[in-house]
Structure formats: C-alpha cells, structure tokens
PDB file of C-alpha atoms and ligand atoms in Angstrom:
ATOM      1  CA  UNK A 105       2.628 -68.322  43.841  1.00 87.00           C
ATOM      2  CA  UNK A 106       5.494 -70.104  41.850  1.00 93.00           C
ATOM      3  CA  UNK A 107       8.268 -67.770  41.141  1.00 95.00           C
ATOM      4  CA  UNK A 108      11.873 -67.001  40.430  1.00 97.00           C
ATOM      5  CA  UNK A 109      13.389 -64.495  42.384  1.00 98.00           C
ATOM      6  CA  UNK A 110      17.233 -63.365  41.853  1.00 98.00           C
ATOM      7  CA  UNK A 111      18.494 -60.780  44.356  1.00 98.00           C
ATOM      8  CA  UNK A 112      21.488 -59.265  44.643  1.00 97.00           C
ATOM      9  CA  UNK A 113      23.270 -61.813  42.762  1.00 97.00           C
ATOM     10  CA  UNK A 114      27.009 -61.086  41.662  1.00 97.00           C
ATOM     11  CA  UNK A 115      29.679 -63.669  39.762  1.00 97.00           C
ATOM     12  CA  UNK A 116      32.889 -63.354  38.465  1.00 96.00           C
ATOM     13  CA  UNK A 117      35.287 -66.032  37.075  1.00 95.00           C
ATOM     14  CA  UNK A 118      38.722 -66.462  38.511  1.00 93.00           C
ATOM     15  CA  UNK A 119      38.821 -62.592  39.208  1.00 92.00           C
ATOM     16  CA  UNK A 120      37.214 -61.247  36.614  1.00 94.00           C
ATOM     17  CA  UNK A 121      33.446 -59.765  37.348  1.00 95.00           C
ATOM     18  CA  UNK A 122      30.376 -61.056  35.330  1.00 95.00           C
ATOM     19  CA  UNK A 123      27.658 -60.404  36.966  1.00 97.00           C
ATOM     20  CA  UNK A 124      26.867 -57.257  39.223  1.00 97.00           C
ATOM     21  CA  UNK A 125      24.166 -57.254  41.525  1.00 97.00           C
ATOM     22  CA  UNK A 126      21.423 -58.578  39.399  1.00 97.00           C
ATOM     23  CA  UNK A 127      17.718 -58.162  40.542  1.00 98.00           C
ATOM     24  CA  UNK A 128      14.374 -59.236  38.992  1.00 97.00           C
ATOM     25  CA  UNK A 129      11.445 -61.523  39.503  1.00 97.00           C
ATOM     26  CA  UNK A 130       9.853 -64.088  37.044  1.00 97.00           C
ATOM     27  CA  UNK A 131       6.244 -64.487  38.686  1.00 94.00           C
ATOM     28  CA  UNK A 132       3.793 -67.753  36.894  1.00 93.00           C
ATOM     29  CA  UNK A 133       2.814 -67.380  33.574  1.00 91.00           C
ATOM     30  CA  UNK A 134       5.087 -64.823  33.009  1.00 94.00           C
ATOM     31  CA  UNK A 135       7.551 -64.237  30.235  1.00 95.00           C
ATOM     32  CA  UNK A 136      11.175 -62.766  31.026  1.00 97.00           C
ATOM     33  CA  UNK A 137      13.735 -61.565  28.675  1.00 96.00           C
ATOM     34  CA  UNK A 138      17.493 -60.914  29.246  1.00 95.00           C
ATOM     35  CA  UNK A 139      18.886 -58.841  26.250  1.00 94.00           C
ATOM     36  CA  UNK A 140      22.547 -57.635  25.537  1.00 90.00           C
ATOM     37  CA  UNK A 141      25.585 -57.357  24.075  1.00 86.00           C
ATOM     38  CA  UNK A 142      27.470 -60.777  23.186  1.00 86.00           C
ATOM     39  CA  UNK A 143      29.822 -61.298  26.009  1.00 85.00           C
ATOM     40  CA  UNK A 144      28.029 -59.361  28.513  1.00 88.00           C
ATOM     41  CA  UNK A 145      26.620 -62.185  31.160  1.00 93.00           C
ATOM     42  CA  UNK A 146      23.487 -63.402  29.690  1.00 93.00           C
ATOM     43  CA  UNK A 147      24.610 -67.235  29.880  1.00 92.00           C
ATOM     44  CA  UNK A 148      25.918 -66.794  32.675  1.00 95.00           C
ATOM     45  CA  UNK A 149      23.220 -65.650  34.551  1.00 95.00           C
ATOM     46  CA  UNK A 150      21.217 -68.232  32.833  1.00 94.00           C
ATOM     47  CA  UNK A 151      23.067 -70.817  34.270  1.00 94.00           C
ATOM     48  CA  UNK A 152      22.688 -69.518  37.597  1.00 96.00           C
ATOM     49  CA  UNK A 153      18.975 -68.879  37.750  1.00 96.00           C
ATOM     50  CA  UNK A 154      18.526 -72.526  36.113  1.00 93.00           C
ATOM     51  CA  UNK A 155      21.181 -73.771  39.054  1.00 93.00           C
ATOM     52  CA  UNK A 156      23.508 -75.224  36.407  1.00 91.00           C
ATOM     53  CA  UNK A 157      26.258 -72.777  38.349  1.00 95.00           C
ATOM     54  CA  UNK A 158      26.890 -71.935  42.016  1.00 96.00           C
ATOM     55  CA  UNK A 159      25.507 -68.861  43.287  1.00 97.00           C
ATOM     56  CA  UNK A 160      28.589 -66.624  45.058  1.00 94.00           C
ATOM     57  CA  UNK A 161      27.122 -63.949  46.346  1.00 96.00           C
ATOM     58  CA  UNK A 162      23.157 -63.069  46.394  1.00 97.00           C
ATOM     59  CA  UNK A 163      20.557 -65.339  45.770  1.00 97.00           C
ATOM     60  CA  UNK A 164      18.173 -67.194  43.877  1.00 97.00           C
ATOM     61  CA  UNK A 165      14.850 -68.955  44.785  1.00 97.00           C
ATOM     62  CA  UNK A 166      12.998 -70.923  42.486  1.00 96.00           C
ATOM     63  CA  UNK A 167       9.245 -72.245  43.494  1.00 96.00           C
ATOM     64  CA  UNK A 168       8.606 -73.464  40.460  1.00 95.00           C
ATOM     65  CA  UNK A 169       7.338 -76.664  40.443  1.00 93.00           C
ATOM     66  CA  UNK A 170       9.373 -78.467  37.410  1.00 92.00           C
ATOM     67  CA  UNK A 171      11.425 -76.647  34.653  1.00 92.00           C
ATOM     68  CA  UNK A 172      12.983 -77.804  31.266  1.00 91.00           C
ATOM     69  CA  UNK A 173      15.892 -75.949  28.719  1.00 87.00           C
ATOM     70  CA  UNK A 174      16.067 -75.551  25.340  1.00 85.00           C
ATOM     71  CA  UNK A 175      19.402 -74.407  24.246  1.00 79.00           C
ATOM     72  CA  UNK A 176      21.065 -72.615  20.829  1.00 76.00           C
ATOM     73  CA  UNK A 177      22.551 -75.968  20.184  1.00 77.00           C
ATOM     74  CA  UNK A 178      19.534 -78.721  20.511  1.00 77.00           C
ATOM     75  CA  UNK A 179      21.905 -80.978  22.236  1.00 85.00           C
ATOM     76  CA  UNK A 180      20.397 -84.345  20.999  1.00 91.00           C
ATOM     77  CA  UNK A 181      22.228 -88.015  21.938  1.00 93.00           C
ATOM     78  CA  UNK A 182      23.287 -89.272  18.511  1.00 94.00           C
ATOM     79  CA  UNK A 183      22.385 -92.471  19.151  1.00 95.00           C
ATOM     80  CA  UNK A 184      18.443 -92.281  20.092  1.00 95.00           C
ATOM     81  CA  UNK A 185      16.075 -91.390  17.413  1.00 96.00           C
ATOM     82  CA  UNK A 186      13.690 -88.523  17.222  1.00 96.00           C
ATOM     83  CA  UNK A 187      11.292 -89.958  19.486  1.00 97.00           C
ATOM     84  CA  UNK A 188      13.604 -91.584  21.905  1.00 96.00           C
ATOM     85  CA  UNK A 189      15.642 -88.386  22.576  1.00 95.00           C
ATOM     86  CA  UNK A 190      11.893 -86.464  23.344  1.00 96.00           C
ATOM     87  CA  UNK A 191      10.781 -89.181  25.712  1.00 96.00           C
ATOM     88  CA  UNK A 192      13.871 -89.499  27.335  1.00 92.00           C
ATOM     89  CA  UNK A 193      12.733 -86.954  29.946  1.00 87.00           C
ATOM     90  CA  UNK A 194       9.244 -88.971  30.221  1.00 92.00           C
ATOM     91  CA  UNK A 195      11.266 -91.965  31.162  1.00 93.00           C
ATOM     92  CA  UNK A 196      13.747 -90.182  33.464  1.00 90.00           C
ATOM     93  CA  UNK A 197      10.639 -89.097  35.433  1.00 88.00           C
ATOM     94  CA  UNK A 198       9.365 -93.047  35.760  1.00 92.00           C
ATOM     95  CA  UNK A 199       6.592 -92.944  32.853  1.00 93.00           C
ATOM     96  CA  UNK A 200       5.836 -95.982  30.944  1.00 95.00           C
ATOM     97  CA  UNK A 201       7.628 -96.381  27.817  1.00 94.00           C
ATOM     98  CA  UNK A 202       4.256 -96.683  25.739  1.00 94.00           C
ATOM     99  CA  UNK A 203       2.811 -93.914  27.369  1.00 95.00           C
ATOM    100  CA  UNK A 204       6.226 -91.461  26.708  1.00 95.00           C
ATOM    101  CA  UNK A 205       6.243 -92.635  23.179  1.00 96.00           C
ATOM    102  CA  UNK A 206       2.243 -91.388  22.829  1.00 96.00           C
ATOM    103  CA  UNK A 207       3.172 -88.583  24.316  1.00 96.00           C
ATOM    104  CA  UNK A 208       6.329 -87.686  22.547  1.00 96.00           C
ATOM    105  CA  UNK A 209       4.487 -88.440  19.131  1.00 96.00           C
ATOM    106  CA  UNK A 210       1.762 -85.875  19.389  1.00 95.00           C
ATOM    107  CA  UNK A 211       4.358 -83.319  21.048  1.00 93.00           C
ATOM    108  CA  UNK A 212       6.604 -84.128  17.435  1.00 94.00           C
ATOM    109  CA  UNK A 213       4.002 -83.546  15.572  1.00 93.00           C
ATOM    110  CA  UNK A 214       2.668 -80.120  17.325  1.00 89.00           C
ATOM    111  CA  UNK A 215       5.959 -79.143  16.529  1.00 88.00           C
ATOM    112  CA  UNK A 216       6.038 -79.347  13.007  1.00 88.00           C
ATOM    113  CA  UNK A 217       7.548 -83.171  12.587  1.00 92.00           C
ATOM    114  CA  UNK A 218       6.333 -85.946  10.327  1.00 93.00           C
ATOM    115  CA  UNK A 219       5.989 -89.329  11.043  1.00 96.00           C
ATOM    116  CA  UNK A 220       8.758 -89.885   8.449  1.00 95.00           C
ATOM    117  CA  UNK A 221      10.975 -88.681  10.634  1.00 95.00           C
ATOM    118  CA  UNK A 222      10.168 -90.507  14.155  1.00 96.00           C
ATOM    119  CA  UNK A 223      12.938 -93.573  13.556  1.00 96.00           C
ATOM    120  CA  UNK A 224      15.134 -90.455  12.222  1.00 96.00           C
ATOM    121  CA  UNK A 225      18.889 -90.023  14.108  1.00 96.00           C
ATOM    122  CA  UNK A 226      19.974 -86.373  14.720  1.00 94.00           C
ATOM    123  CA  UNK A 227      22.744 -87.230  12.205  1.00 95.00           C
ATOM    124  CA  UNK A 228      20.128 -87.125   9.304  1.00 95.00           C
ATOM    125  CA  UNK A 229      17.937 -84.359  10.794  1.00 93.00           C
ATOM    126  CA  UNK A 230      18.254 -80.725   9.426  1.00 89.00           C
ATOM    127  CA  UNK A 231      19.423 -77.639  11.960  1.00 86.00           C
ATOM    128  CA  UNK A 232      15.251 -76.450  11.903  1.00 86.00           C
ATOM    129  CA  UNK A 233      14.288 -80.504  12.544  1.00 90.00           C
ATOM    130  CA  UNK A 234      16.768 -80.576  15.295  1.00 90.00           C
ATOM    131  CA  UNK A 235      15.701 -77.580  17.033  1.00 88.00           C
ATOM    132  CA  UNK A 236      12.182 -78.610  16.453  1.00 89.00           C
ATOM    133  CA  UNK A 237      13.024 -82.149  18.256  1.00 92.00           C
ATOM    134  CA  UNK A 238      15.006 -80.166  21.152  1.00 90.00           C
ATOM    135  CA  UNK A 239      11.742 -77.507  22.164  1.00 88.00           C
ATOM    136  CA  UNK A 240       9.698 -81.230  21.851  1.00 91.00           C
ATOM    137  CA  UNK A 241      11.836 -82.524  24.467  1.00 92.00           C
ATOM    138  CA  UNK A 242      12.018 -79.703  26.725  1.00 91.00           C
ATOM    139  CA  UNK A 243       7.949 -79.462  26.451  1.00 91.00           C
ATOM    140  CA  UNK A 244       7.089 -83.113  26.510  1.00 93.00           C
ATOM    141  CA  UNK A 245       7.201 -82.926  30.130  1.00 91.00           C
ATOM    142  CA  UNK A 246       4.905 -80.061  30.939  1.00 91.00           C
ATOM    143  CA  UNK A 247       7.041 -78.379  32.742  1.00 93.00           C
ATOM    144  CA  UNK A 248       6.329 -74.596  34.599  1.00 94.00           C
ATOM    145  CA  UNK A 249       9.233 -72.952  33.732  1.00 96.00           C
ATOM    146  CA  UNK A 250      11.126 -73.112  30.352  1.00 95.00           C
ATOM    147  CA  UNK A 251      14.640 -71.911  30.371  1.00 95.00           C
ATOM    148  CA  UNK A 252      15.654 -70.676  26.491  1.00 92.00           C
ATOM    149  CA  UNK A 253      19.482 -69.725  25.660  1.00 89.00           C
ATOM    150  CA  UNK A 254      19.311 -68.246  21.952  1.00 86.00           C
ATOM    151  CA  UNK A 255      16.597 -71.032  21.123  1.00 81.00           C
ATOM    152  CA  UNK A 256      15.731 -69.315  17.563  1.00 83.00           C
ATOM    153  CA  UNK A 257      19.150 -67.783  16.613  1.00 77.00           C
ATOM    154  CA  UNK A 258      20.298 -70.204  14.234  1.00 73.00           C
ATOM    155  CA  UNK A 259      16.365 -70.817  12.480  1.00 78.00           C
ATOM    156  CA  UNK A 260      15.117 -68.899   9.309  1.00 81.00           C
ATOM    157  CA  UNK A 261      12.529 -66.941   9.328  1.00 85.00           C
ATOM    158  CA  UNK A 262       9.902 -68.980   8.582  1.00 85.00           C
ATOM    159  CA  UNK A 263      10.551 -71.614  11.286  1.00 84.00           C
ATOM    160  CA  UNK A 264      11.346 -68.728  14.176  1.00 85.00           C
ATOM    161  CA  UNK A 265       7.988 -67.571  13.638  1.00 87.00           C
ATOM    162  CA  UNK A 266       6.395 -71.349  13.612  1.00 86.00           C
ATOM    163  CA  UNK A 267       8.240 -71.912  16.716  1.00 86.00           C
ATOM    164  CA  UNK A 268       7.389 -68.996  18.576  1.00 88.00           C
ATOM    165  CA  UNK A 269       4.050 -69.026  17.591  1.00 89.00           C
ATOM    166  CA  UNK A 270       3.727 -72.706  18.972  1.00 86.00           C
ATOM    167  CA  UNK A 271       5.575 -71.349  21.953  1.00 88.00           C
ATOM    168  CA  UNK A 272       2.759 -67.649  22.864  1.00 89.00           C
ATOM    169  CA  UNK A 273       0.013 -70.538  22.851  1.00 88.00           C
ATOM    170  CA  UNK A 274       0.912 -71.929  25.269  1.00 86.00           C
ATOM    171  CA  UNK A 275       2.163 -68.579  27.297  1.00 86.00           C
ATOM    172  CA  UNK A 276      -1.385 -67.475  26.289  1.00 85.00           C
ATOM    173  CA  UNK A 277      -3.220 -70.200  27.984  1.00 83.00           C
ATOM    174  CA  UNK A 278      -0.786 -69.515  31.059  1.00 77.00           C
ATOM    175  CA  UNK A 279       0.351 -73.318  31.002  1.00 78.00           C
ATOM    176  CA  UNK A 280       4.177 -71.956  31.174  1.00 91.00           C
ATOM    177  CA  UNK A 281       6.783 -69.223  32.379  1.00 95.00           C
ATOM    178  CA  UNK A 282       9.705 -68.625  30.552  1.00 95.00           C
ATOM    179  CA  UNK A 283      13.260 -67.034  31.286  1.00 96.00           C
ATOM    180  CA  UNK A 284      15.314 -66.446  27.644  1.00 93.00           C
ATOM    181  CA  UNK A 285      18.129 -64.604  26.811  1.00 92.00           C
ATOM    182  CA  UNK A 286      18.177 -62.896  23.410  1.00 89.00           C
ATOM    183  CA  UNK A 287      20.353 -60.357  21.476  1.00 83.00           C
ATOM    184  CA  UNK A 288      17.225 -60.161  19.054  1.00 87.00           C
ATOM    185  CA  UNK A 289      15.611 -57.135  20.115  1.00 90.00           C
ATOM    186  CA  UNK A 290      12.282 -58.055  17.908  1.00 90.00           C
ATOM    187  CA  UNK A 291      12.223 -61.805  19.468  1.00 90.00           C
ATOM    188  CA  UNK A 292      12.368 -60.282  22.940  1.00 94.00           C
ATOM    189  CA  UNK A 293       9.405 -57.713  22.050  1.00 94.00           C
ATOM    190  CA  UNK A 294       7.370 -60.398  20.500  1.00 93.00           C
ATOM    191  CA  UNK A 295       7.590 -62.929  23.294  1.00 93.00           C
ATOM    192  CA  UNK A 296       8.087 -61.035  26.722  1.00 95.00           C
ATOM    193  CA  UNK A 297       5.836 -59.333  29.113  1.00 96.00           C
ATOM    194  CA  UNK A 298       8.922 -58.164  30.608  1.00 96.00           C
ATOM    195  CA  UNK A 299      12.486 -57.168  28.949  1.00 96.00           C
ATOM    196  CA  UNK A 300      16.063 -56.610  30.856  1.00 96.00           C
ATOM    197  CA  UNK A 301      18.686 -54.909  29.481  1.00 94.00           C
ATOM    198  CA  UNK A 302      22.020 -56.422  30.530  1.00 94.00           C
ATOM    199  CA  UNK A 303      25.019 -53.792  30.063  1.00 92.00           C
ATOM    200  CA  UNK A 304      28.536 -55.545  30.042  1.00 90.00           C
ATOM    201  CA  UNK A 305      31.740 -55.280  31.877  1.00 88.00           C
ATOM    202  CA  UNK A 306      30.275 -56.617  34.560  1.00 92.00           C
ATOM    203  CA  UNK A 307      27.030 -57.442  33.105  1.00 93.00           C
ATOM    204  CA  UNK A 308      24.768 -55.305  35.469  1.00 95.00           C
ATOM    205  CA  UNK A 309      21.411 -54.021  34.449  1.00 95.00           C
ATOM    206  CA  UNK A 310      20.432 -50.784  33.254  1.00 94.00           C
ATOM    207  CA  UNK A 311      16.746 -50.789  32.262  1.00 94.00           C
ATOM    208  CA  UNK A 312      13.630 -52.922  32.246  1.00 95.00           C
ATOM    209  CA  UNK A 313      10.949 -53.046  29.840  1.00 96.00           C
ATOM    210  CA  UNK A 314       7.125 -53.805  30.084  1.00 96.00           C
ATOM    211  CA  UNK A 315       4.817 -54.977  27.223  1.00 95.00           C
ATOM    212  CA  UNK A 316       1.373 -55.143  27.707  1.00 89.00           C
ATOM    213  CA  UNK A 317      -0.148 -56.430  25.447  1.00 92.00           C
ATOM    214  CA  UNK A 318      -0.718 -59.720  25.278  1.00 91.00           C
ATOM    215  CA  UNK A 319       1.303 -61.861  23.307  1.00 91.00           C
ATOM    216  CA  UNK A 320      -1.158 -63.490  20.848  1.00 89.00           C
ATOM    217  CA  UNK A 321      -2.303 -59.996  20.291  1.00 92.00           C
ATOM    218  CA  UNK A 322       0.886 -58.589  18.560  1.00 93.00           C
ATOM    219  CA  UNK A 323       1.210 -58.557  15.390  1.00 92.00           C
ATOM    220  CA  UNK A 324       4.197 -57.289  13.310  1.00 91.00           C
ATOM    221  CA  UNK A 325       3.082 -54.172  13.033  1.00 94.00           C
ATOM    222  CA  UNK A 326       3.655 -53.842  16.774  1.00 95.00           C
ATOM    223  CA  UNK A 327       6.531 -55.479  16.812  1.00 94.00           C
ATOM    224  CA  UNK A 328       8.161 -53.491  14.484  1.00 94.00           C
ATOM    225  CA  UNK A 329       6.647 -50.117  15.842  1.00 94.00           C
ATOM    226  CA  UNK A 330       7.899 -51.374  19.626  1.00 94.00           C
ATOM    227  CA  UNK A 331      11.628 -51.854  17.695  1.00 93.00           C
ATOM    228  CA  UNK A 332      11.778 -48.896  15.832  1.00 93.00           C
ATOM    229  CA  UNK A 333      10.979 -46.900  19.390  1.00 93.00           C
ATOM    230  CA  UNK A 334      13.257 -49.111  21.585  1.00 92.00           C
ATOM    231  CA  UNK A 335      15.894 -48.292  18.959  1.00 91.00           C
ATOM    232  CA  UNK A 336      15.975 -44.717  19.787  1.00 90.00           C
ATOM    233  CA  UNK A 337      16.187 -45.226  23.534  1.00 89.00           C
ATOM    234  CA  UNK A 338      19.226 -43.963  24.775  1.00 88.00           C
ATOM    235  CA  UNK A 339      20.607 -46.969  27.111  1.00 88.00           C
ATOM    236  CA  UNK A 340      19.751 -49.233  23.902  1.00 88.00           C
ATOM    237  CA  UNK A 341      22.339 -47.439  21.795  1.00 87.00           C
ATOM    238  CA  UNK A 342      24.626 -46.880  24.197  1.00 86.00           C
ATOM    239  CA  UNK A 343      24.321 -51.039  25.641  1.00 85.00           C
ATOM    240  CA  UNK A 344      24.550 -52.057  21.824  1.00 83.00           C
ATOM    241  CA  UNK A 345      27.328 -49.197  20.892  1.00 78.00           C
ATOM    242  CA  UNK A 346      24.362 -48.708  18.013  1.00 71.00           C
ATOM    243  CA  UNK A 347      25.820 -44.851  17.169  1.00 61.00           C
ATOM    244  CA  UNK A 348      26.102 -44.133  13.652  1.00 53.00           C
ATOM    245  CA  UNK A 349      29.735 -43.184  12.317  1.00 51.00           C
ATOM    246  CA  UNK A 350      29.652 -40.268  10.066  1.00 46.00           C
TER     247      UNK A 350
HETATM  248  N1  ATP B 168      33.405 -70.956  32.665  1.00 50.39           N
HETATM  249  C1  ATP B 168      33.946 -69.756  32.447  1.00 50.39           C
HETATM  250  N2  ATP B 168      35.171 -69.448  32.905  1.00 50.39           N
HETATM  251  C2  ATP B 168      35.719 -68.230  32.695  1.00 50.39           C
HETATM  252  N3  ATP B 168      35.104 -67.232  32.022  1.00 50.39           N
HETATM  253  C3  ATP B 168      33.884 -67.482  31.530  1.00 50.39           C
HETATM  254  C4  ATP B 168      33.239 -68.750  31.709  1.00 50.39           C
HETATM  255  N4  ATP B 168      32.013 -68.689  31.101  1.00 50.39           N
HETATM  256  C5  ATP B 168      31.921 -67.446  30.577  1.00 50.39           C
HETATM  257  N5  ATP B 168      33.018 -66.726  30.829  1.00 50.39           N
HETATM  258  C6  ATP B 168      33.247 -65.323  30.451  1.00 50.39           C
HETATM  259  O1  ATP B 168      32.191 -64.557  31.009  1.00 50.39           O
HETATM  260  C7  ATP B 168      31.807 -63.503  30.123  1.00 50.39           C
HETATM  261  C8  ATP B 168      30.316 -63.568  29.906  1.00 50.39           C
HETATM  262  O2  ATP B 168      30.016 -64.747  29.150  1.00 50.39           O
HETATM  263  P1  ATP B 168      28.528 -65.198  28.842  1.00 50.39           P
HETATM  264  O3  ATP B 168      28.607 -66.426  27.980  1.00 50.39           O
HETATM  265  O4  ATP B 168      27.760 -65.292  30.097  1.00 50.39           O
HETATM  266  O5  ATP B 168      27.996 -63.956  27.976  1.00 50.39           O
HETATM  267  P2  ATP B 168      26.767 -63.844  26.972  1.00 50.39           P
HETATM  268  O6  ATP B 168      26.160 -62.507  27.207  1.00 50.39           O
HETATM  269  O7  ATP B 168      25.874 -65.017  27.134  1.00 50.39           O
HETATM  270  O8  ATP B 168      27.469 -63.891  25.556  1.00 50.39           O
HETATM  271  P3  ATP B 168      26.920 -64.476  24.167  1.00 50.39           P
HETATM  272  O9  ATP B 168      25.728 -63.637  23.806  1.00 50.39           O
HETATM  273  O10 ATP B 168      28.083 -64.262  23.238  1.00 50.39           O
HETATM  274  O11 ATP B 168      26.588 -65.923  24.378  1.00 50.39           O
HETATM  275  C9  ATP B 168      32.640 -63.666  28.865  1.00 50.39           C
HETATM  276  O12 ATP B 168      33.721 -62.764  28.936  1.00 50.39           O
HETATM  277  C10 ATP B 168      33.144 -65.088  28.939  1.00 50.39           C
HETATM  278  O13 ATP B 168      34.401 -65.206  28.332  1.00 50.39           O
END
C-alpha cells in the first residue's frame, strides 16, 4: 500500500535543534495534519517529508506514486497566464499541449474560475483567484499525495470553505492523501482523519488525534463541538500557551 512513513527523524540548523525524533505514518487515502505553534518545525518537517530538505538523522519513505504542493503563497510565474501556469505540470510530465489545456480548463473551472479569467496574468488576479489557480495546478495532475503548507490561511471565509469543500470530495472518493500543516485548529478538525500536535523548541510531538468521522459527514456543528473539546485538552493549552491571564 502507498504510504509515507517518517521515523525517527531529527533536524537542526547550524546547531540549533528543529526537529526531535518525529514519528507517524500517512497510509492512502488518508488525511494528516501537523498543528502548532508558529516557529515550532511544521515547515520544516514539511520540507523533509516532501524531500525538498535532506534528511540528517532518521528516515523517510515515500511509496506514493506521484505527489503535488500547494503552498501559503500560490507561487505562480508572472509571465504565464492562468491556464499556462496550471498546465505547466501537464507539460513537464510530456502531455500534449491541447490535451493539458482541456485539462487545465475544466480543473479552473472546478475550482471556482471563469473563463474571463483563463488569458488572466497573476499580476491582475486577486489573493482568492491566485490561490484558486495554485490548488488547480497542484491537482491538474492527479497526483496521490498533496502536500499543503498553510494553503487557506490568507482566504476569507467564504472561499476556505469553497476550497476545502472541493478538496473532502475528492478525499471522500479516496482519489488523494494529504499531509498539511495548520495552526487552525478548526481547519485541521474539518479536514483530517488524523491530527499531530507539534510542541516547539525542538519541535517534537506530544499528542495525536483521531477523527472518525468521515469528512463529508461533518458539519459545523461538529467542528465546532470537536474545537471547543480540543480546547480544553491540556497539551493544547500548554503547546499554544492558551492560559488565560487574570
Ligand atoms: N533554512 C533555515 N536556516 C536556519 N534556520 C531555519 C531555516 N528554516 C527555518 N529555520 C528555523 O527553524 C525554526 C522552525 O521554522 P519552521 O518554518 O519550520 O516553523 P513553522 O512551525 O513552520 O513556523 P510558521 O508556522 O511560523 O511557518 C524557526 O526557528 C526558524 O527560524
């Protein structure tokens, strides 16, 4: 079965410890959430399970067959429009440029785009159209694993929720796995079937989370009721320094 396994895996920069011995699997199909502080490993440990860093010390296997990244940033080339910039990947992988451009239309348009904006450069594209372009691209290709840094963090409302409802389809029919650091306690609850807790200084962690339900099946009334009961777990308030000053 296609997974991602990290064991034992430990960084540091220069000599300053990141990571310590982080441990988890990401089996197919499955959704995985790294939650903490700011600051305390999360990209880091992205960028090592996504092998866009050297491991040091432990290790970590990938089987999946393909993966993509969508990023806080959507990272588009300036000078390709809409379209171009989502089949670029299509391309890169030897598909015929009429073909990615088929494909890369009805992707743009799952996503929310109009054909108005297709000949659109980033430079004229909204934050929300941007981000909407950059999840396009990282989908276009089908790939098994998605790898999401913050993906929603800069979005309103409206849009998170359009995004990430786009997003449990497709976890719901199984056609992807995902790996995505958060600090949005409610984003990881609504979107993971399992949730790490990553403690800082080095970034090690200190509790995992299971949801069960599946993900087309909560609603905000169990997302809420999940947060409000997370909230009073003692190794949340404690990771997110949440006590109350009196
Ligand atoms: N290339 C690097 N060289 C040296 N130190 C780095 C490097 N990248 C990150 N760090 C340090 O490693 C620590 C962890 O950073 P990282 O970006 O992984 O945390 P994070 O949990 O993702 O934070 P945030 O939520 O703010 O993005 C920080 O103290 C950061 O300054």
């Amino acid at each position: 079965m296609e997974r991602l396994e990290v064991k034992g895996l430990n960084h540091s920069f220069g000599f300053t410890k990141i990571l310590h011995d982080i441990n988890f699997t990401l089996n197919k199909g499955k959704v995985l959430s790294i939650v903490g502080p700011s600051g305390g490993g999360k990209t880091t440990l992205m960028h090592l399970c996504a092998d866009l860093l050297d491991v040091e010390e432990g290790s970590v296997t990938n089987t999946f067959s393909s993966s993509a990244f969508a990023f806080q940033e959507a990272r588009l080339l300036p000078w390709k429009n809409v379209i171009d910039n989502i089949a670029l990947a299509l391309i890169a992988k030897g598909e015929k440029k009429s073909e990615a451009i088929k494909k890369s239309q009805a992707i743009a348009l799952k996503f929310g785009l109009d054909e108005d904006d297709f000949d659109k450069f980033p430079k004229d594209l909204s934050g929300g159209m941007k981000q909407r372009v950059s999840f396009a691209r990282a989908l276009v290709t089908k790939p098994s694993l998605l790898f999401l840094d913050e993906p929603f963090s800069a979005l309103d409302i409206g849009l998170k929720k359009e995004l990430q409802s786009v997003l449990i389809d497709m976890i719901s029919k199984k056609e992807l796995s995902v790996l995505f650091i958060t600090h949005d306690l409610m984003e990881a609850i609504r979107l993971s079937d399992e949730m790490l807790l990553l403690k800082a200084d080095p970034g090690h962690i200190v509790k995992k989370f299971r949801f069960d339900i599946v993900q087309n099946q909560r609603d905000d009334k169990y997302v809420y009721g999940k947060s409000a009961e997370i909230l009073q777990d003692s190794e949340i308030i404690s990771t997110f320094e949440l006590e109350l000053k009196s």
